[in-house]
CSV table of C-alpha atoms in Angstrom, one decimal:
chain,number,residue,atom,x,y,z
A,1,MET,CA,46.7,2.9,11.8
A,2,GLY,CA,44.9,6.0,12.9
A,3,GLU,CA,45.7,7.7,9.6
A,4,VAL,CA,44.0,4.8,7.6
A,5,ILE,CA,40.9,5.1,9.8
A,6,ARG,CA,40.8,8.8,9.3
A,7,LEU,CA,41.1,8.4,5.5
A,8,GLU,CA,38.3,6.0,5.5
A,9,GLU,CA,36.1,8.4,7.5
A,10,ILE,CA,37.0,11.2,5.0
A,11,ASP,CA,36.1,9.0,2.1
A,12,ARG,CA,32.8,7.9,3.7
A,13,GLU,CA,31.9,11.5,4.3
A,14,ARG,CA,32.7,12.4,0.7
A,15,ARG,CA,30.4,9.7,-0.5
A,16,ARG,CA,27.6,10.9,1.8
A,17,SER,CA,28.1,14.4,0.5
A,18,ARG,CA,27.8,13.3,-3.1
A,19,ALA,CA,24.6,11.4,-2.3
A,20,ARG,CA,23.1,14.5,-0.7
A,21,VAL,CA,24.0,16.6,-3.7
A,22,ALA,CA,22.4,14.0,-6.0
A,23,GLU,CA,19.3,13.8,-3.8
A,24,ARG,CA,18.9,17.6,-3.8
A,25,ALA,CA,19.2,17.7,-7.6
A,26,HIS,CA,16.5,15.0,-8.0
A,27,LEU,CA,14.3,16.9,-5.6
A,28,GLU,CA,14.8,20.2,-7.5
A,29,ARG,CA,13.9,18.4,-10.8
A,30,ALA,CA,10.8,16.9,-9.2
A,31,VAL,CA,9.7,20.3,-7.9
A,32,ALA,CA,10.3,21.9,-11.3
A,33,LEU,CA,8.2,19.1,-13.0
A,34,LEU,CA,5.4,19.5,-10.4
A,35,SER,CA,5.4,23.3,-11.2
A,36,GLU,CA,5.1,22.6,-14.9
A,37,ASN,CA,2.2,20.2,-14.2
A,38,LEU,CA,0.6,22.8,-12.0
A,39,ALA,CA,0.8,25.4,-14.8
A,40,SER,CA,-0.7,22.9,-17.2
A,41,ALA,CA,-3.6,22.1,-14.9
A,42,ALA,CA,-4.3,25.8,-14.4
A,43,ASP,CA,-4.4,26.2,-18.2
A,44,ALA,CA,-6.8,23.3,-18.5
A,45,LEU,CA,-9.0,24.7,-15.7
A,46,ARG,CA,-9.3,27.9,-17.7
A,47,ASP,CA,-10.6,25.9,-20.7
A,48,ALA,CA,-12.7,23.3,-18.7
A,49,PRO,CA,-16.1,22.9,-20.2
A,50,ASP,CA,-18.2,22.1,-17.1
A,51,THR,CA,-18.1,22.1,-13.3
A,52,GLN,CA,-17.3,18.4,-13.0
A,53,ALA,CA,-14.1,18.9,-15.0
A,54,GLN,CA,-13.3,22.1,-13.1
A,55,THR,CA,-13.8,20.3,-9.7
A,56,GLU,CA,-11.4,17.5,-10.8
A,57,LEU,CA,-8.8,20.0,-12.0
A,58,LEU,CA,-9.1,22.1,-8.8
A,59,GLY,CA,-8.4,18.9,-6.8
A,60,ARG,CA,-5.4,18.2,-9.0
A,61,ILE,CA,-4.1,21.8,-8.6
A,62,GLU,CA,-4.4,21.5,-4.8
A,63,ARG,CA,-2.4,18.2,-4.8
A,64,PHE,CA,0.3,19.7,-7.0
A,65,ALA,CA,0.5,22.8,-4.8
A,66,ALA,CA,0.8,20.6,-1.7
A,67,MET,CA,3.6,18.5,-3.2
A,68,ILE,CA,5.4,21.6,-4.3
A,69,ARG,CA,5.2,23.1,-0.8
A,70,TYR,CA,6.5,19.8,0.7
A,71,GLY,CA,9.4,19.6,-1.8
A,72,LEU,CA,10.4,23.2,-1.1
A,73,ARG,CA,10.4,22.5,2.6
A,74,MET,CA,12.6,19.5,2.0
A,75,LEU,CA,15.0,21.7,0.1
A,76,GLY,CA,15.0,24.1,3.0
A,77,GLU,CA,13.1,26.8,1.3
A,78,GLU,CA,9.9,28.4,2.6
A,79,PRO,CA,7.2,28.8,0.0
A,80,GLY,CA,6.4,32.5,-0.1
A,81,ASP,CA,3.4,32.5,-2.4
A,82,GLY,CA,0.7,32.2,0.1
A,83,LEU,CA,-0.2,28.6,-0.8
A,84,ASP,CA,-0.4,27.6,2.9
A,85,GLY,CA,-4.0,28.9,3.2
A,86,PRO,CA,-7.1,26.8,3.6
A,87,SER,CA,-7.9,24.2,0.9
A,88,VAL,CA,-10.7,25.0,-1.5
A,89,SER,CA,-12.1,21.5,-1.0
A,90,ASP,CA,-12.2,22.1,2.7
A,91,ASN,CA,-14.5,25.1,2.2
A,92,PRO,CA,-18.2,24.1,2.5
A,93,VAL,CA,-19.3,27.0,0.4
A,94,ALA,CA,-16.9,26.1,-2.4
A,95,GLY,CA,-18.6,22.7,-2.8
A,96,ARG,CA,-22.0,24.2,-3.7
């Protein structure tokens, strides 16, 4: 009887492990997609015609960067690109 219970525990742990691997793969894909969107927003910012468009794109870039940082932390990685600095929109001088 003890062997049957142990086999069930091993099987349960195996299923949990597979789920964690799948979750990690989904999270890695999400971070990669966010990185692509960040690069696209940065390209659009370079070509933005006016300050209103630039302001909207900067806000979008900040949100992408924050989501990427969060995703990297969830993956157990520390973002080493200096993105943890103050937000541009929190800077009263940037809003002028």
